[in-house]
PDB file of C-alpha atoms in Angstrom:
ATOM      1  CA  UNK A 530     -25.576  28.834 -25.530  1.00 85.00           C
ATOM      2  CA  UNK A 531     -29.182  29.109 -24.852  1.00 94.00           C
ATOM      3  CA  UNK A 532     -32.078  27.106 -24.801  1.00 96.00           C
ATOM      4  CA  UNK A 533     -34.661  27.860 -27.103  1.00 96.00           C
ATOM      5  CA  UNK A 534     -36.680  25.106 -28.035  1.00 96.00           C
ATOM      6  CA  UNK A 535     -39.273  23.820 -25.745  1.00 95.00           C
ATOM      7  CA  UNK A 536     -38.997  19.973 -27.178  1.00 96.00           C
ATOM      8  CA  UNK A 537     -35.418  20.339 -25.763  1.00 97.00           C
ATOM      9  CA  UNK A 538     -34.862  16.925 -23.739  1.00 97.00           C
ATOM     10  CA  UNK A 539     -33.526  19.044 -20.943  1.00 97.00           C
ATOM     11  CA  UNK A 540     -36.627  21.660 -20.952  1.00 97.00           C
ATOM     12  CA  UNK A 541     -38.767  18.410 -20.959  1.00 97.00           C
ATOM     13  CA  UNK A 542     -37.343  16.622 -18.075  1.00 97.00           C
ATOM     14  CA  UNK A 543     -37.053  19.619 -16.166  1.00 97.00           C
ATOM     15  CA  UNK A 544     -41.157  19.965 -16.812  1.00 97.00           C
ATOM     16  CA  UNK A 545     -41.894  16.516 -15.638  1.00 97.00           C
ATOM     17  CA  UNK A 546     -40.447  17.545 -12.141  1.00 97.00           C
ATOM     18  CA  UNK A 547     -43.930  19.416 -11.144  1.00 96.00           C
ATOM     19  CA  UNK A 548     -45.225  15.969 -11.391  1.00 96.00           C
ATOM     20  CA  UNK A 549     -44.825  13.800  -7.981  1.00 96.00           C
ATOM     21  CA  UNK A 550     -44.458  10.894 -10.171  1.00 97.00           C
ATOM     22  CA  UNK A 551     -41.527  12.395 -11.598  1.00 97.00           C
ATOM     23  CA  UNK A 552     -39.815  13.855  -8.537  1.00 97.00           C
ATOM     24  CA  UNK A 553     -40.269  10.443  -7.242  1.00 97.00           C
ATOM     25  CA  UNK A 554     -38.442   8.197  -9.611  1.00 97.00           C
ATOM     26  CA  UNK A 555     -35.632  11.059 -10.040  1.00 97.00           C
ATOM     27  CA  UNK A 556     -35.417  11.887  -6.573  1.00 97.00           C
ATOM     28  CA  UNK A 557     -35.057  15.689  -7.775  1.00 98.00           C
ATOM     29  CA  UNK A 558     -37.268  18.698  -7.313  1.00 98.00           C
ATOM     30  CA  UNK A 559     -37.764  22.137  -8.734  1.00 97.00           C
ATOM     31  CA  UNK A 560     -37.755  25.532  -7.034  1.00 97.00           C
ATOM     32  CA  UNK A 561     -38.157  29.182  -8.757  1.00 96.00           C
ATOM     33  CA  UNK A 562     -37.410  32.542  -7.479  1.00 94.00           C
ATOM     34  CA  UNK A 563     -34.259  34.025  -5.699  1.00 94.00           C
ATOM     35  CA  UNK A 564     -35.164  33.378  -2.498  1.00 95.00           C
ATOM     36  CA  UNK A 565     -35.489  29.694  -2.626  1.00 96.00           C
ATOM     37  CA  UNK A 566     -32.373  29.108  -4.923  1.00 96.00           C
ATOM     38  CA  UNK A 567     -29.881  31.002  -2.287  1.00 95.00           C
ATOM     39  CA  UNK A 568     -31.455  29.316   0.527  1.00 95.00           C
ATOM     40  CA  UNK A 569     -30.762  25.712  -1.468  1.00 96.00           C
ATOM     41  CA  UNK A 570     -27.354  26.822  -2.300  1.00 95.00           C
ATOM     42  CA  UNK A 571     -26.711  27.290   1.047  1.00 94.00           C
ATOM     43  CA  UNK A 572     -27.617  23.938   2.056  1.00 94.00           C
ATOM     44  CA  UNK A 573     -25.907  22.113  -1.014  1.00 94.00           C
ATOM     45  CA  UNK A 574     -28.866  20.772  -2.336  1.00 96.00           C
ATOM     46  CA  UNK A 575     -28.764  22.264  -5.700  1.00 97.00           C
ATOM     47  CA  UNK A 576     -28.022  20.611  -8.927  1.00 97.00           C
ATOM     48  CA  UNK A 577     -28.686  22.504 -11.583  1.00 97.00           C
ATOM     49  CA  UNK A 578     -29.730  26.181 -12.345  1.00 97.00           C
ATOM     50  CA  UNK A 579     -31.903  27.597 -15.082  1.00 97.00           C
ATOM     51  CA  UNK A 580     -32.004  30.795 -15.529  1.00 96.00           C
ATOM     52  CA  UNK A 581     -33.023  33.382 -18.675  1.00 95.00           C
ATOM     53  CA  UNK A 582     -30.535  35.993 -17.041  1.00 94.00           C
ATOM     54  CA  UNK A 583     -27.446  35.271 -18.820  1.00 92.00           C
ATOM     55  CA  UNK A 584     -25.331  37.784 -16.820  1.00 92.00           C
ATOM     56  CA  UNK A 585     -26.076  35.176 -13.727  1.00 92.00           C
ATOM     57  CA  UNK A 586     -22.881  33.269 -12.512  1.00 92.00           C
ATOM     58  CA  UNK A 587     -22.277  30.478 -10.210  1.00 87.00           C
ATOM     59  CA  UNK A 588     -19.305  28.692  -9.858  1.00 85.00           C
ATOM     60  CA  UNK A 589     -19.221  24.928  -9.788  1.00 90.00           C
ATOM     61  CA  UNK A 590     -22.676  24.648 -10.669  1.00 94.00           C
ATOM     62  CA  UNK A 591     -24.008  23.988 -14.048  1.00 95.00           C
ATOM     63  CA  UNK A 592     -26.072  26.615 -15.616  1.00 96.00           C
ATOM     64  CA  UNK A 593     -28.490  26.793 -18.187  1.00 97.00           C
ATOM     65  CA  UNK A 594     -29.637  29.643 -20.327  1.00 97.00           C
ATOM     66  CA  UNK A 595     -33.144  29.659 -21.223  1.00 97.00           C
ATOM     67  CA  UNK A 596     -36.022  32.082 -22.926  1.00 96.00           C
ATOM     68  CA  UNK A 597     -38.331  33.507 -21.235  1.00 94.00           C
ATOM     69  CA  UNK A 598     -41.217  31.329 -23.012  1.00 94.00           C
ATOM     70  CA  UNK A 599     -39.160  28.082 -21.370  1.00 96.00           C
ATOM     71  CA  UNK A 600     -39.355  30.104 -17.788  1.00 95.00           C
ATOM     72  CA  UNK A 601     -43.051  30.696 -18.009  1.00 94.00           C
ATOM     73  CA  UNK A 602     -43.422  26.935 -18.935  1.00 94.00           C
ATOM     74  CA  UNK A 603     -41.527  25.674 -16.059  1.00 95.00           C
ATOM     75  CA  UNK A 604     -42.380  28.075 -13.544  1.00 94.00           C
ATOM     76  CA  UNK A 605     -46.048  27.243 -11.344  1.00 89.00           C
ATOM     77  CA  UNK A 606     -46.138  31.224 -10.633  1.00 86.00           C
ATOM     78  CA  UNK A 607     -48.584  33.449 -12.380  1.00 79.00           C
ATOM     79  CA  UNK A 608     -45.360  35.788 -12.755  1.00 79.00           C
ATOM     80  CA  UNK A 609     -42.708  33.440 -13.566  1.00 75.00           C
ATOM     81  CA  UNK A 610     -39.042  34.206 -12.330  1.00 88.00           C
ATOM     82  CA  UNK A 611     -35.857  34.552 -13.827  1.00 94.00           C
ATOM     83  CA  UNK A 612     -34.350  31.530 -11.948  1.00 96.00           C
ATOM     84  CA  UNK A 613     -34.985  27.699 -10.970  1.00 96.00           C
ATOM     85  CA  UNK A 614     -32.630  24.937  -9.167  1.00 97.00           C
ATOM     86  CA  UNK A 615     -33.037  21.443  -9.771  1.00 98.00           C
ATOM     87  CA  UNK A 616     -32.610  19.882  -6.287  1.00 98.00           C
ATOM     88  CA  UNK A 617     -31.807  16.583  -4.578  1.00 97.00           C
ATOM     89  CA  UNK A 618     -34.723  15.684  -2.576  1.00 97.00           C
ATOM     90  CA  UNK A 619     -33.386  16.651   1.199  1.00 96.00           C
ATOM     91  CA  UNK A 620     -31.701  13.709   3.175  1.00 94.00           C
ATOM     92  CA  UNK A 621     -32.972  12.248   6.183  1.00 94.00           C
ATOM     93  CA  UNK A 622     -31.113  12.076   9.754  1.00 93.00           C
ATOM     94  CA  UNK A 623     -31.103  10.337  12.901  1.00 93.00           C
ATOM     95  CA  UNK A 624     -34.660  11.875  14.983  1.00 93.00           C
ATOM     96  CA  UNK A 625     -33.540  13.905  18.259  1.00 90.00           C
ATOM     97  CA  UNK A 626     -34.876  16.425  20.456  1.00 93.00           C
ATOM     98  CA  UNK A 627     -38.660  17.703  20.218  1.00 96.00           C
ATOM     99  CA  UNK A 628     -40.920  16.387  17.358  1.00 97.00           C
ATOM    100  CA  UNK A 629     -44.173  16.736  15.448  1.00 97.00           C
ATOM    101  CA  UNK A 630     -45.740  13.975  13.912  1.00 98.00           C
ATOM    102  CA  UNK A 631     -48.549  15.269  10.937  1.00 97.00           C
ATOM    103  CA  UNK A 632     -51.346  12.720  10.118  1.00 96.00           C
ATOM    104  CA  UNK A 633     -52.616  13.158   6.589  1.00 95.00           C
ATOM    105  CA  UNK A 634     -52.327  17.385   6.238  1.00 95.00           C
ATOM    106  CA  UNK A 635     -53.244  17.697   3.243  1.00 95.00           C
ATOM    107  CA  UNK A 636     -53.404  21.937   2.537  1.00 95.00           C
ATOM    108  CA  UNK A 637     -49.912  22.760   1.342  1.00 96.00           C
ATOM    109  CA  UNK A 638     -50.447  26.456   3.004  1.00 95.00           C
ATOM    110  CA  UNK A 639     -50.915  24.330   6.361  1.00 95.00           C
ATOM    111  CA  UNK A 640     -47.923  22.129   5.658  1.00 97.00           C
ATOM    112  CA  UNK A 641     -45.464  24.889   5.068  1.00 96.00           C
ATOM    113  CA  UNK A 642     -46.784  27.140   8.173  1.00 95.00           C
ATOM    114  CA  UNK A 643     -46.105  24.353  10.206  1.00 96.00           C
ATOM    115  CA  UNK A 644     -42.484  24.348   8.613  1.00 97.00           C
ATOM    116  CA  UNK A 645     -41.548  27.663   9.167  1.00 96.00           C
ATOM    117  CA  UNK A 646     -43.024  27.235  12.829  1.00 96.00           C
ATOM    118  CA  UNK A 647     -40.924  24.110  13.359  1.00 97.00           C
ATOM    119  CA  UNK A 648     -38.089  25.990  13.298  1.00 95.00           C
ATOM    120  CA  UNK A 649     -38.796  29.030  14.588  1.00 95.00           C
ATOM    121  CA  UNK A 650     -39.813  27.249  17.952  1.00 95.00           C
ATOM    122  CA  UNK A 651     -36.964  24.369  17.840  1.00 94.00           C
ATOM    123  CA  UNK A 652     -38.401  21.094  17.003  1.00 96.00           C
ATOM    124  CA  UNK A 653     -36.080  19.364  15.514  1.00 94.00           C
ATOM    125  CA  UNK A 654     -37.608  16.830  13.243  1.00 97.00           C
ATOM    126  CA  UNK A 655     -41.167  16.417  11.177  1.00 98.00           C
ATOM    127  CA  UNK A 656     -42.307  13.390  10.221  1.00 98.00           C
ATOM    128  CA  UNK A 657     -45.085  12.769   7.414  1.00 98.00           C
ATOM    129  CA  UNK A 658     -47.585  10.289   6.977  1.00 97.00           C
ATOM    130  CA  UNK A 659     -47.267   8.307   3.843  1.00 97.00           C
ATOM    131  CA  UNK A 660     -51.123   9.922   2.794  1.00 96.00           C
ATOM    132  CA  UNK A 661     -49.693  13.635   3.876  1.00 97.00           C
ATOM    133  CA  UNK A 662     -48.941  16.623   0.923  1.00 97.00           C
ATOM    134  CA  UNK A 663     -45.702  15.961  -0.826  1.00 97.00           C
ATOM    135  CA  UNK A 664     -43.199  18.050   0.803  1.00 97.00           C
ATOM    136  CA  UNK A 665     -41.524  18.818  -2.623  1.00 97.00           C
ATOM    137  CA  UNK A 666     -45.135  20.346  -3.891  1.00 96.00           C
ATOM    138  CA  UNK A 667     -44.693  23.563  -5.060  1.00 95.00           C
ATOM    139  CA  UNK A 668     -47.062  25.592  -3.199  1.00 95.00           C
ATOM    140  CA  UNK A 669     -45.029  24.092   0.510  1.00 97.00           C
ATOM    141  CA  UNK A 670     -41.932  24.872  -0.757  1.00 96.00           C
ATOM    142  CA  UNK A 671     -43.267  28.462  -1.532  1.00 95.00           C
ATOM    143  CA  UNK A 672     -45.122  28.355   1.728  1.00 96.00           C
ATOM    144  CA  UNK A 673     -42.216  27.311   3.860  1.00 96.00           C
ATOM    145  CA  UNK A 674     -40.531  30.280   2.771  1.00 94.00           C
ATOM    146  CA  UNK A 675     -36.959  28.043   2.381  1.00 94.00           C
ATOM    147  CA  UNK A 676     -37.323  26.916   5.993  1.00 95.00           C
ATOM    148  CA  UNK A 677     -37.731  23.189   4.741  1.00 96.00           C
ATOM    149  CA  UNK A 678     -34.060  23.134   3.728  1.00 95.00           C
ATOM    150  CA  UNK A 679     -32.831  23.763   7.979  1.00 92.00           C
ATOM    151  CA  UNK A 680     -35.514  21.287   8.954  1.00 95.00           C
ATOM    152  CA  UNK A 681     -34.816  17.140   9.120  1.00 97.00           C
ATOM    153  CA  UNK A 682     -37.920  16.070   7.638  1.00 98.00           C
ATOM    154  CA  UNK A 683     -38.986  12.526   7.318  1.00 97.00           C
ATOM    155  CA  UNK A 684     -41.883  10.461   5.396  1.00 97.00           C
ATOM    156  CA  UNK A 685     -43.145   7.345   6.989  1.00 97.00           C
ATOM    157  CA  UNK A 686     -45.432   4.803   8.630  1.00 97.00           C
ATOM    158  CA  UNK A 687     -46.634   6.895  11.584  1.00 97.00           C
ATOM    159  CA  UNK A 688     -47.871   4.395  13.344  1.00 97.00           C
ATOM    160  CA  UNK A 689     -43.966   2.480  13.157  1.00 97.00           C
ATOM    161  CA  UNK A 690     -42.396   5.672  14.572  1.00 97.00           C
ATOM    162  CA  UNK A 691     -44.679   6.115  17.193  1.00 97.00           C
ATOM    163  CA  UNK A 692     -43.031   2.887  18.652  1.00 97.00           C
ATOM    164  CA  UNK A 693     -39.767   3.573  17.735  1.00 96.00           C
ATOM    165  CA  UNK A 694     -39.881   7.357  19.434  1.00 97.00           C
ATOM    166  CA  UNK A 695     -41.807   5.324  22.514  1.00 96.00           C
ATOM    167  CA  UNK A 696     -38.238   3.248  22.434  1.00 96.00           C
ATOM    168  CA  UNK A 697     -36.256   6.366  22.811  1.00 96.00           C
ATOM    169  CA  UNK A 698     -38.546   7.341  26.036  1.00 96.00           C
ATOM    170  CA  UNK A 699     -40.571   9.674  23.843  1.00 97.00           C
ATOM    171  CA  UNK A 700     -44.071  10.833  25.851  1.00 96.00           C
ATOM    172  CA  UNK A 701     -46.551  11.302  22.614  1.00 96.00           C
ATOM    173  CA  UNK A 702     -48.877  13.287  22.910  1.00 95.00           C
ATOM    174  CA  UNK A 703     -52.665  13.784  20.924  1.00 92.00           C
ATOM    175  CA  UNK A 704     -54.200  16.658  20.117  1.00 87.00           C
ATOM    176  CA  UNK A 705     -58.057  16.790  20.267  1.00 76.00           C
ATOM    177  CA  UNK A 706     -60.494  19.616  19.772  1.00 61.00           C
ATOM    178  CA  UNK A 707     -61.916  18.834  23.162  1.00 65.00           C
ATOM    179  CA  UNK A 708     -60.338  15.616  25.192  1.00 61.00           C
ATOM    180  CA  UNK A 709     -57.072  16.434  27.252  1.00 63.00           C
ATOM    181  CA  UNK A 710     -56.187  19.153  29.554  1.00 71.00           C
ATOM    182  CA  UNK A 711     -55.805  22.516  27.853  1.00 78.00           C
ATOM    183  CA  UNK A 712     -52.555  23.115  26.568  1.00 84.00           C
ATOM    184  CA  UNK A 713     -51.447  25.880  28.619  1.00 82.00           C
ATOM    185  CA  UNK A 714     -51.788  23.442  31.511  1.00 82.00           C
ATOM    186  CA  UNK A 715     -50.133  20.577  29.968  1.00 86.00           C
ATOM    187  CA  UNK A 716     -46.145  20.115  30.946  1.00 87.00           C
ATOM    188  CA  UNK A 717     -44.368  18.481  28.127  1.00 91.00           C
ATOM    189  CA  UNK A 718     -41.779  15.744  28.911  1.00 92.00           C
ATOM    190  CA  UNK A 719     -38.082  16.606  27.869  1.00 92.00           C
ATOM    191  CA  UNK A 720     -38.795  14.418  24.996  1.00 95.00           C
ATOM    192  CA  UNK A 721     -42.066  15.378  23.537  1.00 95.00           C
ATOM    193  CA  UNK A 722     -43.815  14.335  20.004  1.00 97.00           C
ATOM    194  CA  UNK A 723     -46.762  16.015  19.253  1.00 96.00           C
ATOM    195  CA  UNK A 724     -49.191  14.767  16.628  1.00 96.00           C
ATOM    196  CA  UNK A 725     -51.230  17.396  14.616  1.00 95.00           C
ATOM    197  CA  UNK A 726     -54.065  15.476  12.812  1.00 91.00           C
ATOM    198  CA  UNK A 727     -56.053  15.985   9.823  1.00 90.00           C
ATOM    199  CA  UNK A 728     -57.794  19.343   8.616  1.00 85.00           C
ATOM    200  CA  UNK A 729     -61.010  18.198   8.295  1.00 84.00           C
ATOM    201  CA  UNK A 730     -60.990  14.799  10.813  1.00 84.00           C
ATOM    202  CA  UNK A 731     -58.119  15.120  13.341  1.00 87.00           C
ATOM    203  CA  UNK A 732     -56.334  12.194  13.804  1.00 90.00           C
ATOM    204  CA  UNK A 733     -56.857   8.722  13.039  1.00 93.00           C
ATOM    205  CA  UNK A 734     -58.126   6.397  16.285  1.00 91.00           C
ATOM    206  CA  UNK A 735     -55.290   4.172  15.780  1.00 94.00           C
ATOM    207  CA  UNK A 736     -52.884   7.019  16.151  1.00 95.00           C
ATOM    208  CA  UNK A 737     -55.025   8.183  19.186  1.00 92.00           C
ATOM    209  CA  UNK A 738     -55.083   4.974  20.665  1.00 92.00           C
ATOM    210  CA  UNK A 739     -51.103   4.777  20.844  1.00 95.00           C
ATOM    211  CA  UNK A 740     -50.661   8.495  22.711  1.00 94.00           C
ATOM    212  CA  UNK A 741     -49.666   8.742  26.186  1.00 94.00           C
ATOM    213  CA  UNK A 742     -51.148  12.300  26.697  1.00 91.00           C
ATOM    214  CA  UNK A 743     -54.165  13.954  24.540  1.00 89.00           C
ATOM    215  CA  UNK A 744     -54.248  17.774  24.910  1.00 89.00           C
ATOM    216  CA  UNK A 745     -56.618  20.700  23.224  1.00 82.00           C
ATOM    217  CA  UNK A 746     -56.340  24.600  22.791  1.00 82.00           C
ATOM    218  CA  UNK A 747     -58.877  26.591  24.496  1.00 76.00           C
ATOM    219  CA  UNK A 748     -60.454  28.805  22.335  1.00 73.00           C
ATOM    220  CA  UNK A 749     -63.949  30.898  21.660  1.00 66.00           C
ATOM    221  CA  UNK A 750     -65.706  30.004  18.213  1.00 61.00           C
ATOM    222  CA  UNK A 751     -64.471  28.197  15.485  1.00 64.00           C
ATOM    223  CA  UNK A 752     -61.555  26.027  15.671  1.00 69.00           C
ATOM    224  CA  UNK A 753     -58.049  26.944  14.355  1.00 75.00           C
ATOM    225  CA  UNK A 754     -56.627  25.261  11.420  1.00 83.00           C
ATOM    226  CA  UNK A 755     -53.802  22.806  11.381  1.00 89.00           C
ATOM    227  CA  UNK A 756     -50.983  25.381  10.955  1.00 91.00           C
ATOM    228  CA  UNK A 757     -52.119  28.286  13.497  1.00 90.00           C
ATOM    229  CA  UNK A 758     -52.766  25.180  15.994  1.00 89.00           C
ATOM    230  CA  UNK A 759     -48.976  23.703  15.275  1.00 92.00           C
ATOM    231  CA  UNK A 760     -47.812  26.962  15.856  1.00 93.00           C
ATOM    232  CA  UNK A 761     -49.237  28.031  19.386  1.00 90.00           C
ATOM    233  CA  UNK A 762     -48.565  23.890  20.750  1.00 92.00           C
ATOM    234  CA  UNK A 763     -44.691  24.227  19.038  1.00 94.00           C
ATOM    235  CA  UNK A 764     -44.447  27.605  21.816  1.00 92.00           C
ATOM    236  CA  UNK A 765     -45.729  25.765  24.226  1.00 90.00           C
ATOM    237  CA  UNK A 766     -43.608  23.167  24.120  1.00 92.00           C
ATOM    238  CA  UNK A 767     -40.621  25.530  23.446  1.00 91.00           C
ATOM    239  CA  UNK A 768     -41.647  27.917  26.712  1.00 85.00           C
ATOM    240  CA  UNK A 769     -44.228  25.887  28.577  1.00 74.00           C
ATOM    241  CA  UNK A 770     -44.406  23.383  31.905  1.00 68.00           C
ATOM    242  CA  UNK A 771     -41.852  21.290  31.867  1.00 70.00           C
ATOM    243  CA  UNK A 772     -42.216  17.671  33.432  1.00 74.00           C
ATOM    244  CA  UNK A 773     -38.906  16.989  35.533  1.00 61.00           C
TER     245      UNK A 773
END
C-alpha cells in the first residue's frame, strides 16, 4: 500500500522530526539519500524506511511506500531523494583514547568536517557542549558524510568532563589563535583532549582556565575556521611529538 495523503499521521510525525524539539522528545532522527541509509543500516540504527521506490526491499525492516509529493515534503534537499530512515538517536559509550572537546560550534558545515576528520585521524570520542549544533541537524549529518554513525559522540557539560577526563590522567589542552607553543612543536600526552572553541570567539575563559596546555597553528593571514583547524591539530596528534 502506499501513502498518499500528506495529513497521514505517519507522514506527519515523520515531518516533525526536522524539528529539534521533535527529535528530542522521540529520540529519533531523519536521514535522506542512499548514502546515509546504507551507512545507518550498517550500524543498526535504522527504524524505519520511506521510500517512493516500491521495487526497494529490506528485510526485517519496515517499509513505507510514499509519493513523490510526501518525499519532497520530508526531504530538506532542493532535489529530494527516493529514500529516508527514521533513526534512533546514536548511543553513547564509555570515553577512551584521544578526544576533542567542541565549545559552542555552531556552523553545521564546521561540525560535520570535524566528524569526518575525527575519524579519519583516530580520535575516538567527541563531546558537545550543551549550546553546540544539534548533531542530528540535517545539514551535519549531510556534512559528515555518514561518518557520525563510526564515531562515539557525546553531549554534555564541558566543563564536568573536563574533570572527569583530568581523573582518567587526561592532559587538556587549549587552542588559542596566538597563546601556546605552535602546534607543530607541541608533543601531545598519550592521553590528549583537545578543545576547539567557538567560530567567532574561541573558547570560553572558564574552559581556558581549566587546560593544562594552550597551543596555536602558525599561519600567514586570516585565521582558519573551526573545521580546517580540527583537522590539521587531529594529524598532529595522530603523527606528532609524543610526550613519553
Amino acid at each position: 500500500m502506499i501513502i498518499e495523503s500528506l495529513n497521514n499521521s505517519k507522514v506527519k510525525a515523520w515531518n516533525k522530526l526536522k524539528e529539534k524539539k521533535f527529535r528530542d522528545e522521540e529520540n529519533l532522527f531523519l536521514i535522506e539519500g542512499d548514502h546515509l541509509v546504507e551507512c545507518a543500516l550498517n550500524y543498526g540504527v535504522v527504524k524505519e524506511i520511506v521510500t517512493s521506490n516500491e521495487n526497494f526491499k529490506m528485510p526485517n525492516i519496515p517499509i513505507y511506500y510514499v509519493t513523490d509529493s510526501i518525499m519532497k515534503k520530508l526531504s530538506n534537499q532542493v532535489t529530494s531523494t527516493d529514500i529516508l530512515a527514521v533513526c534512533q538517536k546514536l548511543p553513547e559509550r564509555e570515553i577512551k583514547g584521544n578526544v576533542c572537546l567542541l565549545d559552542n560550534i555552531q556552523d553545521p558545515g564546521n561540525l560535520g568536517t570535524i566528524i569526518r576528520s575525527a575519524k579519519a585521524f583516530g580520535i575516538d570520542s567527541l563531546i558537545l557542549s550543551l549550546d553546540t549544533v544539534d548533531l542530528y541537524n540535517d545539514k551535519v549529518i549531510r556534512a559528515s558524510e555518514g561518518l557520525l554513525f563510526g564515531l562515539n559522540i557525546i553531549k554534555a557539560d564541558l566543563k564536568e568532563t573536563i574533570k572527569k577526563l583530568k581523573e582518567k590522567n587526561y592532559t587538556i589542552y587549549g587552542t588559542n589563535c596566538k597563546e601556546g607553543p605552535e602546534l607543530r612543536k607541541t608533543s601531545f600526552a598519550p592521553l590528549s583532549a583537545i578543545i576547539i572553541g567557538n567560530e567567532g570567539r574561541g573558547m570560553k575563559e572558564e574552559l581556558t582556565s581549566m587546560c593544562d596546555e594552550m597551543l596555536h597553528i602558525s599561519i600567514d593571514g586570516e585565521s582558519l575556521n573551526a573545521g580546517v583547524a580540527a583537522s590539521i591539530i587531529f594529524y598532529e596528534v595522530k603523527n606528532g611529538k609524543r610526550k613519553n
